[in-house]
Amino acid sequence: MSSSGAAAGRGDRTEQPPMRDALIAAAFRLFPERGYEQTTVDDIVALAGVGRRSFFRYFPTKEDVVFPDHERCLADMTAFLAASPDDAEPVARVCDAARLVLRMYAEKPSFSVQRYRLTKQVPGLRAYELSVVWHYERAMARFLRERFAGHPDGILRADVIAAAVVAAHNNALRSWLRSDGREDAEAALDHALGQVAEAFGAAAPARPPS
């Protein structure tokens, strides 16, 4: 599941350490050349010119170097939801949270497309990605459960809406990735989230003017 007006809730990002960026660049240079399974951590650190300890300081596993921004993005999204005003419309708020996630991909189109192609080829990475998506969905569901507390079927409604928002996000994201990042990702997501808003009776706010 990276966005739009939601970005205002994130604050300024800290720059990534150059060594971390070098490891990511080395990994994504080697994966197309040798294949993901055939590329070892030793290969990555050798190309990056650092030691194994440096790799594991930033990435617990080889899989994590493929998804280097998800942990930060999940934290950003969770903080965005936690900072929601009391009068914020819940469904509109999780729609904005999905836009926040989309930005992670849209900010780095070449990297996102390369990772998309890689995950299609490696079943283990696809399984890893699905587990990441589940964490986003659970964070949205927790927020909605709190907002719907005491309502009839509040838990059910929260879980269904969270799943629908994630499905809308993933539909728009896949469409954008299949276009090699050439289409308007946010426009596709706005359209998809409009279906969620229509189904659940909440307005999905449009993107702010650029």
XYZ file of C-alpha atoms in Angstrom:
210
model
C 0.000 0.000 0.000
C 2.654 5.924 -0.619
C -0.261 10.205 -1.282
C -1.821 13.643 -1.320
C -3.382 16.041 1.139
C -2.506 13.380 3.660
C 1.134 14.284 3.307
C 0.652 17.333 5.474
C 0.273 15.032 8.445
C 3.679 13.417 8.072
C 6.084 16.219 8.807
C 9.502 16.536 7.220
C 11.305 13.339 6.384
C 14.816 12.712 7.561
C 17.356 11.900 4.890
C 18.305 8.276 4.511
C 21.935 7.424 5.387
C 24.156 7.219 2.265
C 25.288 3.710 3.249
C 21.687 2.510 3.337
C 21.038 4.003 -0.088
C 24.230 2.386 -1.407
C 23.066 -1.033 -0.212
C 19.670 -0.611 -1.874
C 21.285 0.524 -5.126
C 23.697 -2.403 -5.077
C 20.925 -4.906 -4.434
C 18.771 -3.614 -7.273
C 21.728 -3.618 -9.632
C 22.475 -7.256 -8.832
C 18.942 -8.668 -8.758
C 18.281 -8.160 -12.503
C 21.772 -9.401 -13.401
C 21.940 -12.539 -11.255
C 18.398 -13.133 -10.082
C 17.065 -12.525 -6.610
C 17.639 -16.029 -5.274
C 21.171 -16.181 -6.668
C 22.190 -12.835 -5.169
C 23.600 -13.147 -1.660
C 24.048 -10.574 1.071
C 27.798 -10.997 0.558
C 27.348 -10.025 -3.097
C 25.411 -6.916 -2.121
C 27.867 -5.689 0.493
C 30.819 -6.370 -1.806
C 29.329 -4.184 -4.532
C 28.361 -1.491 -2.026
C 31.828 -1.589 -0.488
C 30.672 -2.193 3.097
C 30.703 -5.088 5.561
C 27.972 -7.600 6.393
C 27.419 -5.970 9.751
C 26.526 -2.729 8.008
C 23.913 -4.521 5.904
C 22.175 -6.044 8.894
C 22.276 -2.740 10.737
C 19.764 -1.454 8.186
C 18.051 -4.597 6.908
C 17.259 -7.629 9.099
C 16.838 -9.859 6.030
C 17.497 -9.783 2.298
C 13.755 -9.362 1.766
C 13.821 -6.101 3.697
C 16.178 -4.465 1.202
C 13.495 -5.010 -1.450
C 10.953 -3.098 0.655
C 13.146 -0.469 2.313
C 10.483 2.190 2.887
C 7.504 0.194 4.076
C 8.301 0.283 7.774
C 8.682 4.051 7.714
C 5.579 4.494 5.577
C 3.497 2.313 7.896
C 4.689 4.405 10.837
C 3.843 7.616 8.944
C 0.384 6.344 8.082
C -0.305 5.152 11.628
C 0.797 8.520 13.025
C -1.408 10.313 10.485
C -4.441 8.335 11.628
C -3.579 8.811 15.301
C -3.437 12.582 14.765
C -6.945 12.685 13.269
C -9.167 15.454 14.649
C -12.179 14.252 16.616
C -14.519 15.581 13.943
C -12.656 13.972 11.030
C -14.918 11.807 8.877
C -13.505 8.274 9.414
C -13.861 6.905 5.895
C -12.451 10.060 4.324
C -9.555 9.876 6.757
C -8.552 6.327 5.821
C -8.896 7.298 2.158
C -6.337 10.019 2.801
C -4.178 7.455 4.594
C -4.224 5.336 1.431
C -3.105 8.375 -0.552
C -0.247 8.770 1.875
C 0.887 5.229 1.146
C 0.628 5.692 -2.612
C 3.110 8.557 -2.491
C 5.842 6.159 -1.381
C 5.545 4.432 -4.743
C 4.862 7.498 -6.890
C 7.870 9.397 -5.544
C 10.197 6.712 -6.955
C 8.550 5.363 -10.112
C 11.587 3.570 -11.557
C 12.353 1.830 -8.283
C 8.689 0.920 -7.738
C 8.330 -0.578 -11.215
C 11.560 -2.549 -10.833
C 10.382 -3.932 -7.494
C 6.981 -4.793 -8.981
C 8.645 -6.852 -11.699
C 10.857 -8.544 -9.137
C 7.987 -9.511 -6.835
C 6.114 -11.001 -9.787
C 9.076 -13.309 -10.425
C 9.806 -14.351 -6.823
C 6.936 -16.022 -4.908
C 8.643 -15.470 -1.563
C 8.723 -11.728 -2.138
C 5.065 -11.717 -3.091
C 4.249 -13.463 0.189
C 6.352 -10.902 2.053
C 4.527 -8.072 0.301
C 1.146 -9.519 1.242
C 2.195 -9.556 4.885
C 3.146 -5.884 4.586
C -0.239 -5.044 3.068
C -1.942 -6.836 5.953
C -0.221 -4.498 8.428
C -1.588 -1.453 6.584
C -5.077 -2.912 6.565
C -4.926 -3.725 10.283
C -3.785 -0.181 11.115
C -6.741 1.255 9.198
C -9.137 -1.207 10.798
C -7.926 -0.315 14.305
C -8.524 3.369 13.624
C -12.006 2.704 12.251
C -12.906 0.370 15.113
C -12.142 3.161 17.559
C -14.249 5.622 15.570
C -17.144 3.175 15.248
C -16.984 1.984 18.865
C -20.460 1.496 20.278
C -22.104 1.496 16.856
C -24.095 -1.542 15.723
C -21.758 -3.781 13.719
C -18.978 -1.263 14.309
C -16.199 -3.849 14.218
C -17.583 -5.487 11.099
C -18.012 -2.147 9.356
C -14.473 -1.103 10.283
C -12.925 -4.289 8.947
C -14.932 -4.232 5.724
C -14.111 -0.587 4.999
C -10.413 -1.102 5.738
C -10.327 -4.053 3.347
C -12.159 -2.030 0.689
C -9.756 0.907 0.967
C -6.742 -1.399 0.672
C -8.307 -3.150 -2.327
C -8.966 0.216 -4.006
C -5.403 1.307 -3.324
C -3.930 -1.912 -4.675
C -6.086 -1.786 -7.804
C -4.884 1.735 -8.597
C -1.297 0.897 -7.724
C -1.168 -2.193 -9.931
C -2.669 -0.261 -12.839
C -0.004 2.406 -12.452
C 2.816 -0.128 -12.139
C 1.638 -2.004 -15.232
C 1.914 1.294 -17.128
C 5.582 1.442 -16.049
C 4.736 4.451 -13.904
C 3.520 6.576 -16.815
C -0.129 6.930 -15.809
C -1.431 9.337 -13.147
C -1.299 7.209 -10.002
C -3.199 9.645 -7.811
C -5.978 10.093 -10.355
C -6.386 6.326 -10.520
C -6.537 6.138 -6.736
C -9.045 8.992 -6.519
C -11.275 7.081 -8.914
C -10.953 3.837 -6.972
C -11.554 5.501 -3.614
C -14.614 7.166 -5.080
C -16.125 3.686 -5.310
C -15.419 3.154 -1.611
C -16.940 6.516 -0.721
C -20.043 5.754 -2.756
C -20.448 2.341 -1.161
C -19.998 3.518 2.412
C -21.609 6.918 2.266
C -18.609 9.174 2.827
C -17.025 11.703 0.551
C -13.494 10.871 -0.513
C -11.785 14.273 -0.611
C -10.227 15.285 -3.876
C -6.538 15.957 -4.168
C -5.452 19.476 -3.266
C -4.255 21.646 -6.144
C -0.574 21.152 -6.903
